[in-house]
Amino acid sequence: MLGWLIYRAGRAKLGSGTAIGLMLLFLFNPAVLMDSAAWGQADSFFLVFLLLSILGASEQRFVRSAIFFALATLVKPQALIFTPVLLFAFYHHRAWKQLAVGALYGLGIFAVLAAPFFWNNGGIGGLIDLYKGTLSSYPYSTVNAFNLYALTDPLWASIDSMWLGITYRAWGFIFILVAVALAAYYSFKKDRKELSKSFFIGMVLITIVFVFGTKMHERYMYPALLLCLFTYIESRDRRFLTLFLGFTLTQYLNVGYTLAHLNAGNNPPSDGIVLVTAIANIALALYMLYVGYVVYVRKEIKPILPPAAAAEKYDADLELAEGMRPLPKSTSRIGLPKLQRKDWIWMLGITAVYAALALFHLGSAKAPETLWEPAASGESFVVDLGQSSQLERVNIFGGVGTGKFKLEFSQSPDTWSGPLDVNEDVGNVFIWKSQPLNVAARYVKLTVTSPGFTLNEMAFYEQGEAKHRFRSPALHLMVQLPKGASRPTCLMNNRSSRRIPGL
């Protein structure tokens, strides 16, 4: 459906050949395939109704636009991000009657389609509660979206955490207002009644909200891909195809990297891929605002250059050939070009960016000072958790050395099951390594299979509400291993802060 809509719009504006090319760019786009075919998300279904709504607004079919907008909102509440697109279109054409009729039809269709699900489930109040719950859910700075807040804190940071003296919750509201203000600027600045720029206004809204807003999921940038193509169809400026390429790369990395980590049972870490993709998204957002200013305010269009004729190619080759001169025979050594000021600026800038990425969240300056270093295979100790717990994972902090050990689990200290082999490899030094467990146990037994490693700390996490937030686990049991000890000396339970004698 989306491919057909691209082809229909492109054929009317640019011709059949270009329309087919644009359609194929979207249908075989790796970011689109990652979101839909690989992950199985329904974003494309939602995008059909959203696109039909914006198409209706751009063609001044306001009632149809309102109906499709109601359907898009029914599929995904995130459609409300695009509300200013319709409001600006209605205002510029003073289509108050169409606004009233469209609102009536839209609300009626919304109510009819939602009624079967909420007739015996709270009615209108239940529907309102559902949307309120959806909009207030995920109270985190970013929910695996590689945006500004992936640079300021790890993913899934609490929305009430502070950045630059302001909570992330407040930053989210601020940038929603910024997104609406920027959309209004491009809408009201020139040619107010020219609604073909509705696609660009929608792209501004979703891009600014995704890159600078809070609570964003990795997939929320998906509509920008389609809006880039429609903006190019309407404006014929090739720079929007550059934005399409850029957003394709960042969206593919964001969704694909997140999906790979979720399949492994965890969330993406704040590593180089996340940080570079976040920086690229910020740069693309700023470039989008610049291109929009040049195209819609200054009216400077850069179309795709037509292919050169045969005569033009011949003249270019001849000019290149005439510029070639043999080197003087006396020249035995070619001197290196001198570095110019801009060369130094580029080198220093790249160095600064790399240093920021390399040093950001590099680690703490503090580490456990005691350790346990087994001398032979077969050495073991048993951890009593105090009660049976559904364990989600164990975090292990190792020191210098390589070796192997296994963890076994039980409800009693007599029989053991579910062995988990752990390798302490070269390079995994002074870092926390997480191993998923998903096992119910009271006792955990560690047995050395290959000595040579050192172990500083272990932390067991119970399954619960905080399973996605490592900072606030429901149960965090720490095994402290003093130097030279053959067994742990204590267990710490952070629920009661009482010390339990080790076994």
Short mmCIF file of C-alpha atoms in Angstrom, two decimals:
data_model
loop_
_atom_site.label_atom_id
_atom_site.label_comp_id
_atom_site.label_asym_id
_atom_site.label_seq_id
_atom_site.Cartn_x
_atom_site.Cartn_y
_atom_site.Cartn_z
CA MET A 1 0.00 0.00 0.00
CA LEU A 2 2.74 2.45 0.93
CA GLY A 3 4.68 1.57 -2.21
CA TRP A 4 1.61 2.25 -4.34
CA LEU A 5 1.05 5.63 -2.66
CA ILE A 6 4.67 6.58 -3.35
CA TYR A 7 4.32 5.51 -6.98
CA ARG A 8 1.04 7.39 -7.47
CA ALA A 9 2.39 10.65 -6.04
CA GLY A 10 5.74 10.32 -7.83
CA ARG A 11 4.19 9.54 -11.21
CA ALA A 12 2.00 12.66 -11.05
CA LYS A 13 4.91 14.94 -10.17
CA LEU A 14 8.07 13.34 -11.58
CA GLY A 15 7.08 10.69 -14.11
CA SER A 16 6.75 6.92 -14.04
CA GLY A 17 10.48 6.10 -14.11
CA THR A 18 11.36 8.20 -11.09
CA ALA A 19 8.21 7.05 -9.31
CA ILE A 20 9.20 3.40 -9.67
CA GLY A 21 12.70 4.19 -8.38
CA LEU A 22 11.35 5.96 -5.30
CA MET A 23 8.91 3.13 -4.64
CA LEU A 24 11.71 0.55 -4.78
CA LEU A 25 13.92 2.71 -2.51
CA PHE A 26 11.27 2.40 0.18
CA LEU A 27 10.07 -1.17 -0.34
CA PHE A 28 13.60 -2.62 -0.31
CA ASN A 29 14.95 -0.19 2.26
CA PRO A 30 16.96 -2.09 4.93
CA ALA A 31 15.47 0.00 7.73
CA VAL A 32 11.93 -0.77 6.52
CA LEU A 33 12.68 -4.49 6.20
CA MET A 34 14.30 -4.54 9.65
CA ASP A 35 11.26 -2.92 11.27
CA SER A 36 8.57 -4.90 9.45
CA ALA A 37 9.88 -8.19 8.05
CA ALA A 38 12.59 -8.90 10.64
CA TRP A 39 10.85 -7.60 13.77
CA GLY A 40 7.21 -7.86 12.68
CA GLN A 41 6.16 -4.42 13.93
CA ALA A 42 2.94 -2.76 12.73
CA ASP A 43 4.42 0.68 12.04
CA SER A 44 3.76 0.40 8.29
CA PHE A 45 0.05 -0.27 8.92
CA PHE A 46 -0.17 2.83 11.11
CA LEU A 47 1.77 4.83 8.54
CA VAL A 48 -0.80 4.10 5.79
CA PHE A 49 -3.50 6.05 7.65
CA LEU A 50 -1.11 8.80 8.72
CA LEU A 51 0.12 9.30 5.16
CA LEU A 52 -3.43 9.36 3.76
CA SER A 53 -4.28 12.01 6.35
CA ILE A 54 -1.35 14.25 5.36
CA LEU A 55 -2.08 13.64 1.67
CA GLY A 56 -5.66 14.78 2.26
CA ALA A 57 -4.45 17.94 3.99
CA SER A 58 -1.97 18.74 1.19
CA GLU A 59 -4.77 18.32 -1.40
CA GLN A 60 -7.21 20.43 0.68
CA ARG A 61 -9.50 17.46 1.27
CA PHE A 62 -9.83 18.32 4.91
CA VAL A 63 -12.73 16.06 5.89
CA ARG A 64 -10.96 13.01 4.44
CA SER A 65 -7.78 14.11 6.20
CA ALA A 66 -9.55 14.25 9.58
CA ILE A 67 -11.10 10.80 9.11
CA PHE A 68 -7.78 9.14 8.29
CA PHE A 69 -6.13 10.99 11.18
CA ALA A 70 -8.71 9.54 13.57
CA LEU A 71 -7.93 6.06 12.23
CA ALA A 72 -4.18 6.64 12.60
CA THR A 73 -4.70 7.76 16.21
CA LEU A 74 -6.81 4.68 16.88
CA VAL A 75 -3.97 2.45 15.63
CA LYS A 76 -1.17 4.29 17.47
CA PRO A 77 -1.55 7.26 19.85
CA GLN A 78 1.81 8.53 18.55
CA ALA A 79 -0.16 9.97 15.62
CA LEU A 80 -0.98 12.89 17.94
CA ILE A 81 2.58 14.13 17.32
CA PHE A 82 1.40 15.16 13.83
CA THR A 83 -1.66 17.11 15.01
CA PRO A 84 -0.13 20.53 14.10
CA VAL A 85 0.08 19.47 10.43
CA LEU A 86 -3.71 19.34 10.20
CA LEU A 87 -4.34 22.34 12.44
CA PHE A 88 -2.06 24.58 10.36
CA ALA A 89 -3.72 23.42 7.13
CA PHE A 90 -7.22 24.11 8.49
CA TYR A 91 -6.14 27.53 9.77
CA HIS A 92 -4.42 28.74 6.60
CA HIS A 93 -7.49 28.00 4.49
CA ARG A 94 -9.97 29.06 7.16
CA ALA A 95 -11.70 25.72 6.65
CA TRP A 96 -13.75 25.98 9.81
CA LYS A 97 -16.76 24.15 8.38
CA GLN A 98 -14.59 21.31 7.12
CA LEU A 99 -12.87 21.25 10.51
CA ALA A 100 -16.19 20.80 12.31
CA VAL A 101 -17.43 18.15 9.86
CA GLY A 102 -14.07 16.38 9.87
CA ALA A 103 -13.92 16.38 13.66
CA LEU A 104 -17.47 15.01 13.83
CA TYR A 105 -16.73 12.23 11.34
CA GLY A 106 -13.37 11.47 12.89
CA LEU A 107 -14.70 11.20 16.43
CA GLY A 108 -17.66 9.15 15.22
CA ILE A 109 -15.47 6.63 13.39
CA PHE A 110 -13.08 6.53 16.34
CA ALA A 111 -15.95 5.78 18.73
CA VAL A 112 -17.54 3.14 16.49
CA LEU A 113 -14.31 1.21 15.95
CA ALA A 114 -13.25 1.46 19.60
CA ALA A 115 -16.66 0.53 21.04
CA PRO A 116 -16.37 -3.28 20.66
CA PHE A 117 -13.21 -3.24 22.75
CA PHE A 118 -14.45 -0.94 25.53
CA TRP A 119 -18.20 -1.53 25.67
CA ASN A 120 -17.83 -3.84 28.66
CA ASN A 121 -14.38 -2.66 29.64
CA GLY A 122 -14.89 0.75 31.19
CA GLY A 123 -16.55 2.48 28.24
CA ILE A 124 -15.33 5.95 27.35
CA GLY A 125 -13.56 6.21 30.69
CA GLY A 126 -11.65 3.01 30.01
CA LEU A 127 -10.62 4.29 26.58
CA ILE A 128 -9.42 7.57 28.04
CA ASP A 129 -7.52 5.72 30.76
CA LEU A 130 -5.86 3.55 28.12
CA TYR A 131 -4.58 6.54 26.17
CA LYS A 132 -3.53 8.32 29.34
CA GLY A 133 -1.66 5.22 30.43
CA THR A 134 0.00 4.87 27.03
CA LEU A 135 1.15 8.50 26.96
CA SER A 136 2.45 8.32 30.54
CA SER A 137 4.11 4.90 30.21
CA TYR A 138 7.85 4.31 29.99
CA PRO A 139 9.05 7.03 32.39
CA TYR A 140 12.59 7.02 31.00
CA SER A 141 14.77 9.52 29.16
CA THR A 142 15.04 7.19 26.17
CA VAL A 143 13.61 3.73 25.56
CA ASN A 144 16.36 2.40 23.27
CA ALA A 145 16.18 5.45 20.97
CA PHE A 146 19.68 6.56 19.99
CA ASN A 147 19.06 10.27 20.47
CA LEU A 148 20.39 13.18 22.53
CA TYR A 149 19.78 11.43 25.85
CA ALA A 150 21.79 8.39 24.79
CA LEU A 151 24.77 10.78 25.02
CA THR A 152 23.93 12.22 28.43
CA ASP A 153 23.08 9.03 30.38
CA PRO A 154 22.75 5.30 29.77
CA LEU A 155 19.58 4.17 28.04
CA TRP A 156 16.53 3.75 30.27
CA ALA A 157 17.61 6.49 32.68
CA SER A 158 14.80 7.69 34.95
CA ILE A 159 12.81 10.55 33.48
CA ASP A 160 13.15 12.37 36.81
CA SER A 161 16.96 12.35 36.62
CA MET A 162 18.65 15.71 36.18
CA TRP A 163 20.60 16.99 33.19
CA LEU A 164 21.97 20.53 33.16
CA GLY A 165 19.91 21.28 36.26
CA ILE A 166 16.60 20.24 34.63
CA THR A 167 14.81 16.89 34.78
CA TYR A 168 14.46 14.82 31.64
CA ARG A 169 10.69 15.13 32.04
CA ALA A 170 10.98 18.91 31.71
CA TRP A 171 13.37 18.59 28.75
CA GLY A 172 10.77 16.42 27.02
CA PHE A 173 8.08 19.11 27.38
CA ILE A 174 10.50 21.82 26.29
CA PHE A 175 11.43 20.07 23.05
CA ILE A 176 7.80 19.26 22.24
CA LEU A 177 7.18 23.01 22.33
CA VAL A 178 10.33 23.56 20.25
CA ALA A 179 9.10 21.04 17.65
CA VAL A 180 5.71 22.78 17.37
CA ALA A 181 7.38 26.20 17.18
CA LEU A 182 9.69 25.07 14.37
CA ALA A 183 6.77 23.51 12.49
CA ALA A 184 4.83 26.76 12.86
CA TYR A 185 7.82 28.77 11.60
CA TYR A 186 8.04 26.80 8.35
CA SER A 187 4.25 26.80 7.98
CA PHE A 188 3.68 30.53 8.56
CA LYS A 189 6.89 32.03 7.17
CA LYS A 190 6.05 32.08 3.45
CA ASP A 191 3.30 30.79 1.18
CA ARG A 192 1.01 29.87 4.01
CA LYS A 193 -1.62 28.40 1.72
CA GLU A 194 0.90 26.17 -0.05
CA LEU A 195 0.12 22.89 1.70
CA SER A 196 2.59 20.76 -0.26
CA LYS A 197 5.06 21.45 2.54
CA SER A 198 2.82 19.55 4.98
CA PHE A 199 5.06 16.50 4.51
CA PHE A 200 8.12 18.50 5.54
CA ILE A 201 6.27 19.93 8.56
CA GLY A 202 5.39 16.39 9.62
CA MET A 203 9.03 15.37 9.18
CA VAL A 204 10.16 18.29 11.38
CA LEU A 205 7.74 17.27 14.13
CA ILE A 206 8.67 13.58 14.28
CA THR A 207 12.41 14.21 13.87
CA ILE A 208 12.71 16.86 16.59
CA VAL A 209 10.49 14.89 18.98
CA PHE A 210 12.50 11.69 18.35
CA VAL A 211 15.99 13.22 18.54
CA PHE A 212 15.37 15.64 21.40
CA GLY A 213 12.23 14.30 23.12
CA THR A 214 11.98 11.79 25.96
CA LYS A 215 10.28 8.35 26.20
CA MET A 216 11.23 7.62 22.60
CA HIS A 217 11.37 4.05 21.32
CA GLU A 218 13.84 2.98 18.65
CA ARG A 219 11.12 2.74 15.96
CA TYR A 220 9.52 6.18 16.32
CA MET A 221 11.75 7.64 13.60
CA TYR A 222 10.24 5.28 11.02
CA PRO A 223 7.70 7.81 9.57
CA ALA A 224 10.54 10.21 8.71
CA LEU A 225 11.73 7.83 5.97
CA LEU A 226 8.44 8.02 4.08
CA LEU A 227 8.03 11.75 4.70
CA CYS A 228 11.51 12.36 3.24
CA LEU A 229 10.44 10.77 -0.04
CA PHE A 230 7.16 12.71 -0.22
CA THR A 231 8.95 15.94 0.63
CA TYR A 232 11.34 15.28 -2.26
CA ILE A 233 8.41 14.55 -4.60
CA GLU A 234 6.81 17.87 -3.69
CA SER A 235 9.96 20.03 -3.62
CA ARG A 236 12.23 18.16 -6.09
CA ASP A 237 15.22 19.13 -3.95
CA ARG A 238 17.80 16.33 -3.97
CA ARG A 239 18.98 17.12 -0.45
CA PHE A 240 15.86 15.41 0.90
CA LEU A 241 17.12 12.20 -0.72
CA THR A 242 20.36 12.74 1.21
CA LEU A 243 18.30 12.97 4.39
CA PHE A 244 16.46 9.80 3.37
CA LEU A 245 19.80 8.00 3.07
CA GLY A 246 21.02 9.35 6.42
CA PHE A 247 17.86 8.45 8.31
CA THR A 248 17.87 5.01 6.66
CA LEU A 249 21.33 4.30 8.07
CA THR A 250 20.60 5.56 11.59
CA GLN A 251 17.17 3.89 11.76
CA TYR A 252 18.59 0.60 10.52
CA LEU A 253 21.36 0.70 13.13
CA ASN A 254 19.00 1.76 15.91
CA VAL A 255 16.34 -0.88 15.24
CA GLY A 256 18.72 -3.68 14.23
CA TYR A 257 21.12 -3.18 17.15
CA THR A 258 18.23 -2.97 19.62
CA LEU A 259 16.56 -6.08 18.21
CA ALA A 260 19.82 -8.05 18.41
CA HIS A 261 20.27 -7.14 22.09
CA LEU A 262 16.63 -7.81 22.96
CA ASN A 263 16.91 -11.26 21.39
CA ALA A 264 19.93 -11.82 23.67
CA GLY A 265 17.85 -10.82 26.71
CA ASN A 266 19.24 -7.35 27.40
CA ASN A 267 19.13 -3.73 26.25
CA PRO A 268 21.82 -2.00 24.17
CA PRO A 269 24.75 -0.63 26.19
CA SER A 270 26.10 2.90 25.84
CA ASP A 271 28.84 1.83 23.46
CA GLY A 272 30.38 3.36 20.35
CA ILE A 273 27.59 2.26 18.00
CA VAL A 274 24.95 3.89 20.18
CA LEU A 275 26.91 7.11 20.66
CA VAL A 276 27.92 7.55 17.01
CA THR A 277 24.36 6.84 15.83
CA ALA A 278 22.99 9.37 18.34
CA ILE A 279 25.44 12.02 17.11
CA ALA A 280 24.48 11.23 13.50
CA ASN A 281 20.78 11.65 14.34
CA ILE A 282 21.44 15.05 15.90
CA ALA A 283 23.49 16.13 12.86
CA LEU A 284 20.77 14.95 10.47
CA ALA A 285 18.10 16.84 12.45
CA LEU A 286 20.10 20.07 12.24
CA TYR A 287 20.80 19.51 8.54
CA MET A 288 17.07 18.94 7.96
CA LEU A 289 16.26 22.30 9.56
CA TYR A 290 18.88 23.99 7.37
CA VAL A 291 17.60 22.39 4.16
CA GLY A 292 14.02 23.34 5.09
CA TYR A 293 15.07 26.95 5.59
CA VAL A 294 16.87 27.08 2.24
CA VAL A 295 14.04 25.39 0.33
CA TYR A 296 10.92 26.86 1.94
CA VAL A 297 12.12 30.28 3.11
CA ARG A 298 14.88 31.25 0.68
CA LYS A 299 13.31 29.29 -2.20
CA GLU A 300 16.60 27.79 -3.39
CA ILE A 301 16.06 24.38 -4.97
CA LYS A 302 18.80 21.90 -5.89
CA PRO A 303 17.27 19.41 -8.33
CA ILE A 304 18.90 16.18 -9.41
CA LEU A 305 21.26 17.00 -12.28
CA PRO A 306 20.29 15.49 -15.64
CA PRO A 307 22.76 13.03 -17.20
CA ALA A 308 25.49 14.69 -19.27
CA ALA A 309 25.25 14.52 -23.06
CA ALA A 310 27.97 12.79 -25.12
CA ALA A 311 29.40 16.13 -26.29
CA GLU A 312 29.62 17.42 -22.70
CA LYS A 313 31.43 14.26 -21.59
CA TYR A 314 33.92 14.63 -24.47
CA ASP A 315 34.64 18.28 -23.60
CA ALA A 316 35.16 17.36 -19.92
CA ASP A 317 37.59 14.56 -20.82
CA LEU A 318 39.48 16.85 -23.20
CA GLU A 319 39.80 19.54 -20.54
CA LEU A 320 41.12 16.98 -18.07
CA ALA A 321 43.64 15.65 -20.56
CA GLU A 322 44.93 19.13 -21.42
CA GLY A 323 45.54 19.80 -17.76
CA MET A 324 47.90 16.85 -17.42
CA ARG A 325 51.61 17.70 -17.63
CA PRO A 326 54.61 15.42 -17.15
CA LEU A 327 56.79 16.05 -14.10
CA PRO A 328 60.09 17.86 -14.71
CA LYS A 329 63.03 15.48 -15.11
CA SER A 330 64.98 17.28 -12.38
CA THR A 331 62.25 16.50 -9.85
CA SER A 332 63.52 13.60 -7.79
CA ARG A 333 61.30 14.11 -4.78
CA ILE A 334 57.76 15.32 -4.45
CA GLY A 335 57.32 17.58 -1.45
CA LEU A 336 54.45 16.99 0.91
CA PRO A 337 51.74 19.67 0.83
CA LYS A 338 51.66 22.00 3.75
CA LEU A 339 48.82 21.72 6.21
CA GLN A 340 46.42 24.61 5.98
CA ARG A 341 44.38 26.13 8.78
CA LYS A 342 41.25 24.18 7.83
CA ASP A 343 43.29 20.94 7.90
CA TRP A 344 44.29 21.60 11.50
CA ILE A 345 40.67 22.45 12.38
CA TRP A 346 39.43 19.17 10.91
CA MET A 347 42.13 17.12 12.66
CA LEU A 348 41.52 18.78 16.02
CA GLY A 349 37.75 18.45 15.61
CA ILE A 350 37.91 14.73 14.77
CA THR A 351 40.31 14.18 17.66
CA ALA A 352 37.99 16.00 20.06
CA VAL A 353 34.93 14.01 18.92
CA TYR A 354 36.82 10.73 19.24
CA ALA A 355 38.15 11.68 22.68
CA ALA A 356 34.64 12.54 23.86
CA LEU A 357 33.29 9.20 22.62
CA ALA A 358 36.22 7.22 24.03
CA LEU A 359 36.14 8.83 27.48
CA PHE A 360 32.35 9.13 27.89
CA HIS A 361 31.10 6.61 30.47
CA LEU A 362 34.54 5.01 30.40
CA GLY A 363 34.08 3.71 33.92
CA SER A 364 34.46 4.47 37.57
CA ALA A 365 37.76 5.29 39.22
CA LYS A 366 36.87 2.90 42.07
CA ALA A 367 36.96 -0.88 41.99
CA PRO A 368 36.78 -3.66 44.60
CA GLU A 369 40.15 -4.06 46.33
CA THR A 370 39.66 -7.60 47.68
CA LEU A 371 39.60 -10.70 45.50
CA TRP A 372 39.36 -14.48 45.51
CA GLU A 373 41.94 -16.44 43.55
CA PRO A 374 41.31 -20.22 43.54
CA ALA A 375 44.39 -22.42 43.48
CA ALA A 376 43.01 -25.63 41.95
CA SER A 377 40.14 -27.11 40.01
CA GLY A 378 37.27 -28.35 42.13
CA GLU A 379 37.38 -25.53 44.69
CA SER A 380 33.87 -24.33 45.41
CA PHE A 381 31.64 -22.33 47.72
CA VAL A 382 27.89 -22.11 48.25
CA VAL A 383 25.81 -18.92 48.47
CA ASP A 384 22.60 -18.97 50.54
CA LEU A 385 20.19 -16.32 49.27
CA GLY A 386 18.08 -16.63 52.42
CA GLN A 387 14.92 -17.66 50.56
CA SER A 388 13.89 -19.08 47.20
CA SER A 389 14.07 -16.39 44.51
CA GLN A 390 13.41 -16.25 40.78
CA LEU A 391 16.84 -15.08 39.63
CA GLU A 392 17.02 -13.00 36.47
CA ARG A 393 20.78 -12.61 36.09
CA VAL A 394 24.13 -12.61 37.83
CA ASN A 395 26.69 -9.84 37.40
CA ILE A 396 30.33 -10.84 37.80
CA PHE A 397 33.27 -8.53 38.39
CA GLY A 398 36.57 -10.28 37.63
CA GLY A 399 40.20 -9.24 37.89
CA VAL A 400 43.41 -10.16 36.12
CA GLY A 401 43.74 -13.73 34.87
CA THR A 402 41.93 -16.30 32.76
CA GLY A 403 40.01 -19.41 33.74
CA LYS A 404 36.61 -21.05 33.96
CA PHE A 405 34.02 -21.86 36.58
CA LYS A 406 30.44 -23.03 36.68
CA LEU A 407 27.38 -21.95 38.64
CA GLU A 408 24.79 -24.47 39.81
CA PHE A 409 21.43 -23.85 41.45
CA SER A 410 19.21 -25.62 43.94
CA GLN A 411 16.44 -25.25 46.49
CA SER A 412 18.52 -27.31 48.95
CA PRO A 413 22.31 -27.63 49.48
CA ASP A 414 22.27 -31.34 48.58
CA THR A 415 21.33 -31.58 44.89
CA TRP A 416 22.36 -29.21 42.10
CA SER A 417 21.07 -28.54 38.59
CA GLY A 418 21.13 -26.04 35.72
CA PRO A 419 24.91 -25.60 35.42
CA LEU A 420 26.06 -22.38 33.79
CA ASP A 421 29.63 -22.26 32.45
CA VAL A 422 31.42 -18.92 32.78
CA ASN A 423 34.68 -18.00 31.05
CA GLU A 424 36.98 -15.36 32.47
CA ASP A 425 38.83 -14.35 29.29
CA VAL A 426 41.70 -12.02 28.52
CA GLY A 427 40.32 -8.51 28.10
CA ASN A 428 37.39 -9.00 30.49
CA VAL A 429 39.25 -7.28 33.29
CA PHE A 430 37.74 -4.93 35.89
CA ILE A 431 34.34 -4.79 34.21
CA TRP A 432 30.91 -6.09 35.16
CA LYS A 433 29.81 -9.02 33.00
CA SER A 434 26.14 -9.99 33.02
CA GLN A 435 24.87 -13.56 32.59
CA PRO A 436 21.10 -14.20 32.20
CA LEU A 437 19.76 -16.93 34.52
CA ASN A 438 15.94 -17.27 34.61
CA VAL A 439 16.05 -19.89 37.35
CA ALA A 440 14.37 -20.31 40.74
CA ALA A 441 16.82 -21.15 43.53
CA ARG A 442 17.80 -20.48 47.13
CA TYR A 443 21.33 -21.82 46.90
CA VAL A 444 24.00 -21.08 44.28
CA LYS A 445 27.19 -23.13 44.06
CA LEU A 446 30.34 -21.93 42.31
CA THR A 447 32.82 -24.62 41.28
CA VAL A 448 36.21 -23.92 39.68
CA THR A 449 36.81 -25.92 36.48
CA SER A 450 39.99 -24.13 35.38
CA PRO A 451 41.95 -21.96 37.87
CA GLY A 452 43.95 -18.90 36.97
CA PHE A 453 41.24 -16.24 37.26
CA THR A 454 40.49 -13.83 40.08
CA LEU A 455 37.02 -12.93 41.26
CA ASN A 456 36.22 -9.67 43.02
CA GLU A 457 32.45 -9.48 43.33
CA MET A 458 29.22 -11.19 42.28
CA ALA A 459 25.72 -9.71 42.33
CA PHE A 460 22.50 -11.74 41.97
CA TYR A 461 19.34 -10.01 40.74
CA GLU A 462 15.82 -11.20 41.38
CA GLN A 463 13.22 -10.97 38.63
CA GLY A 464 10.79 -8.14 39.20
CA GLU A 465 9.72 -4.67 38.23
CA ALA A 466 13.27 -3.39 37.77
CA LYS A 467 14.46 -6.09 35.42
CA HIS A 468 15.22 -3.47 32.76
CA ARG A 469 16.86 -1.06 35.17
CA PHE A 470 20.08 -2.35 36.62
CA ARG A 471 20.32 0.59 39.03
CA SER A 472 17.33 -0.35 41.17
CA PRO A 473 16.98 -4.12 41.29
CA ALA A 474 14.32 -5.67 43.47
CA LEU A 475 16.92 -7.93 45.07
CA HIS A 476 20.65 -7.33 44.93
CA LEU A 477 22.82 -9.87 46.79
CA MET A 478 26.53 -9.07 46.83
CA VAL A 479 29.18 -11.72 47.50
CA GLN A 480 32.36 -10.05 48.77
CA LEU A 481 35.48 -12.18 48.34
CA PRO A 482 38.46 -11.14 50.51
CA LYS A 483 41.95 -11.86 49.33
CA GLY A 484 43.08 -15.38 50.09
CA ALA A 485 39.67 -16.56 51.28
CA SER A 486 38.43 -19.93 50.09
CA ARG A 487 34.80 -19.00 50.63
CA PRO A 488 32.75 -15.79 50.78
CA THR A 489 32.62 -14.04 54.12
CA CYS A 490 29.19 -12.43 53.89
CA LEU A 491 26.06 -11.82 51.90
CA MET A 492 24.34 -8.41 51.77
CA ASN A 493 20.61 -8.09 51.18
CA ASN A 494 19.69 -4.50 50.28
CA ARG A 495 16.08 -4.95 51.30
CA SER A 496 16.92 -5.21 54.99
CA SER A 497 20.58 -4.13 55.00
CA ARG A 498 21.34 -6.97 57.42
CA ARG A 499 24.48 -9.09 57.14
CA ILE A 500 23.99 -12.83 56.79
CA PRO A 501 26.89 -15.15 57.69
CA GLY A 502 28.42 -16.86 54.70
CA LEU A 503 28.44 -20.63 54.30
#
